């Protein structure tokens, strides 16, 4: 996912979906995206430039996909988010591939920050 030079940039977009197979069929047919399955509840997609994921682990949100920002130092990113007025809605947690946290911006939009470290 991340490479050197991506600090503080949008790195990943995650869609909560009801049916991963249907989402793969739609985006594969409509846009030619490719897919890597990580079990029955998660699939990564690639559009040739950006990667993202389809997951059934959360409710489908009418507000859209989860935008994920990469940070070289996740603890520092969390401090900056809080200092800027963001609210942490999911503290730092680990997942296969790294760690991440979720926050709400001042308007209530939920985003996430992840780090490979």
Coordinates of C-alpha atoms in Angstrom, one line a residue:
X1 CA 0.0 0.0 0.0
X2 CA 2.3 2.8 1.2
X3 CA 5.7 3.8 -0.1
X4 CA 8.2 6.4 1.0
X5 CA 6.9 9.9 0.2
X6 CA 3.3 9.3 1.0
X7 CA 3.2 10.8 4.5
X8 CA 0.1 12.9 5.0
X9 CA -1.5 11.9 1.6
X10 CA -4.7 10.0 0.9
X11 CA -3.6 6.5 0.5
X12 CA -6.6 4.2 0.5
X13 CA -10.4 4.3 0.1
X14 CA -12.6 1.7 1.8
X15 CA -16.2 0.9 0.9
X16 CA -18.5 -0.9 3.4
X17 CA -20.6 -3.1 1.2
X18 CA -23.3 -5.7 1.6
X19 CA -22.0 -8.1 -1.0
X20 CA -18.3 -8.3 -1.9
X21 CA -18.9 -10.5 -5.0
X22 CA -21.5 -8.1 -6.3
X23 CA -19.2 -5.1 -5.8
X24 CA -16.3 -6.9 -7.5
X25 CA -18.6 -7.8 -10.5
X26 CA -19.8 -4.2 -10.8
X27 CA -16.5 -2.4 -10.5
X28 CA -14.6 -5.0 -12.5
X29 CA -17.2 -4.8 -15.3
X30 CA -17.6 -1.0 -15.2
X31 CA -14.0 0.1 -14.7
X32 CA -11.7 -2.9 -15.2
X33 CA -10.6 -2.9 -11.5
X34 CA -8.5 -5.9 -10.3
X35 CA -9.0 -7.6 -6.9
X36 CA -7.1 -9.4 -4.2
X37 CA -9.2 -11.3 -1.6
X38 CA -8.3 -11.4 2.0
X39 CA -10.9 -13.8 3.3
X40 CA -14.7 -13.6 3.1
X41 CA -15.0 -10.2 4.7
X42 CA -12.4 -8.1 2.9
X43 CA -11.2 -7.6 -0.7
X44 CA -8.7 -5.1 -1.9
X45 CA -9.2 -3.4 -5.3
X46 CA -6.8 -1.7 -7.6
X47 CA -7.7 0.8 -10.4
X48 CA -4.2 1.0 -11.7
X49 CA -3.3 4.0 -9.6
X50 CA -5.1 3.9 -6.3
X51 CA -6.0 0.9 -4.1
X52 CA -8.9 0.5 -1.8
X53 CA -11.0 -2.1 -0.2
X54 CA -14.5 -3.6 0.0
X55 CA -15.5 -4.9 3.5
X56 CA -18.6 -6.4 5.1
X57 CA -17.2 -5.7 8.6
X58 CA -19.2 -2.4 9.0
X59 CA -22.5 -1.0 8.1
X60 CA -23.0 0.5 4.6
X61 CA -22.8 4.3 5.2
X62 CA -24.8 6.6 3.1
X63 CA -22.1 9.2 3.6
X64 CA -19.7 7.3 1.3
X65 CA -16.5 5.4 1.5
X66 CA -13.9 5.7 4.3
X67 CA -11.0 7.9 3.2
X68 CA -7.7 6.7 4.7
X69 CA -4.6 8.8 5.0
X70 CA -1.1 7.4 5.4
X71 CA 1.3 8.6 8.1
X72 CA 4.9 7.7 8.7
X73 CA 4.4 8.2 12.5
X74 CA 0.9 7.3 13.5
X75 CA 1.1 8.6 17.1
X76 CA 2.3 12.0 15.8
X77 CA -0.6 12.0 13.3
X78 CA -3.1 11.3 16.1
X79 CA -1.7 14.1 18.2
X80 CA -2.0 16.5 15.2
X81 CA -5.6 15.5 14.5
X82 CA -6.5 16.1 18.2
X83 CA -4.7 19.4 18.3
X84 CA -6.5 20.5 15.2
X85 CA -9.9 19.8 16.7
X86 CA -10.5 16.3 15.5
X87 CA -12.2 13.7 17.7
X88 CA -10.8 10.2 17.9
X89 CA -13.6 7.7 17.3
X90 CA -11.5 4.5 17.2
X91 CA -8.1 4.7 19.0
X92 CA -5.0 3.2 17.3
X93 CA -5.5 -0.5 16.6
X94 CA -3.6 -3.2 14.7
X95 CA -4.7 -5.0 11.6
X96 CA -2.8 -7.3 9.1
X97 CA -0.4 -4.8 7.5
X98 CA -0.1 -2.2 10.2
X99 CA -2.0 0.1 12.6
X100 CA -4.7 2.7 12.2
X101 CA -7.1 5.0 14.0
X102 CA -10.4 6.7 13.0
X103 CA -11.3 10.3 13.7
X104 CA -14.1 12.7 13.0
X105 CA -13.3 16.1 11.5
X106 CA -15.0 19.2 12.8
X107 CA -17.9 18.6 10.5
X108 CA -18.4 15.1 11.6
X109 CA -16.8 13.3 8.6
X110 CA -15.1 10.1 9.6
X111 CA -11.6 9.5 8.2
X112 CA -8.8 7.1 9.1
X113 CA -5.1 7.3 9.3
X114 CA -2.9 4.2 8.9
X115 CA 0.8 3.3 9.2
X116 CA 2.8 0.3 8.2
X117 CA 4.8 0.7 11.5

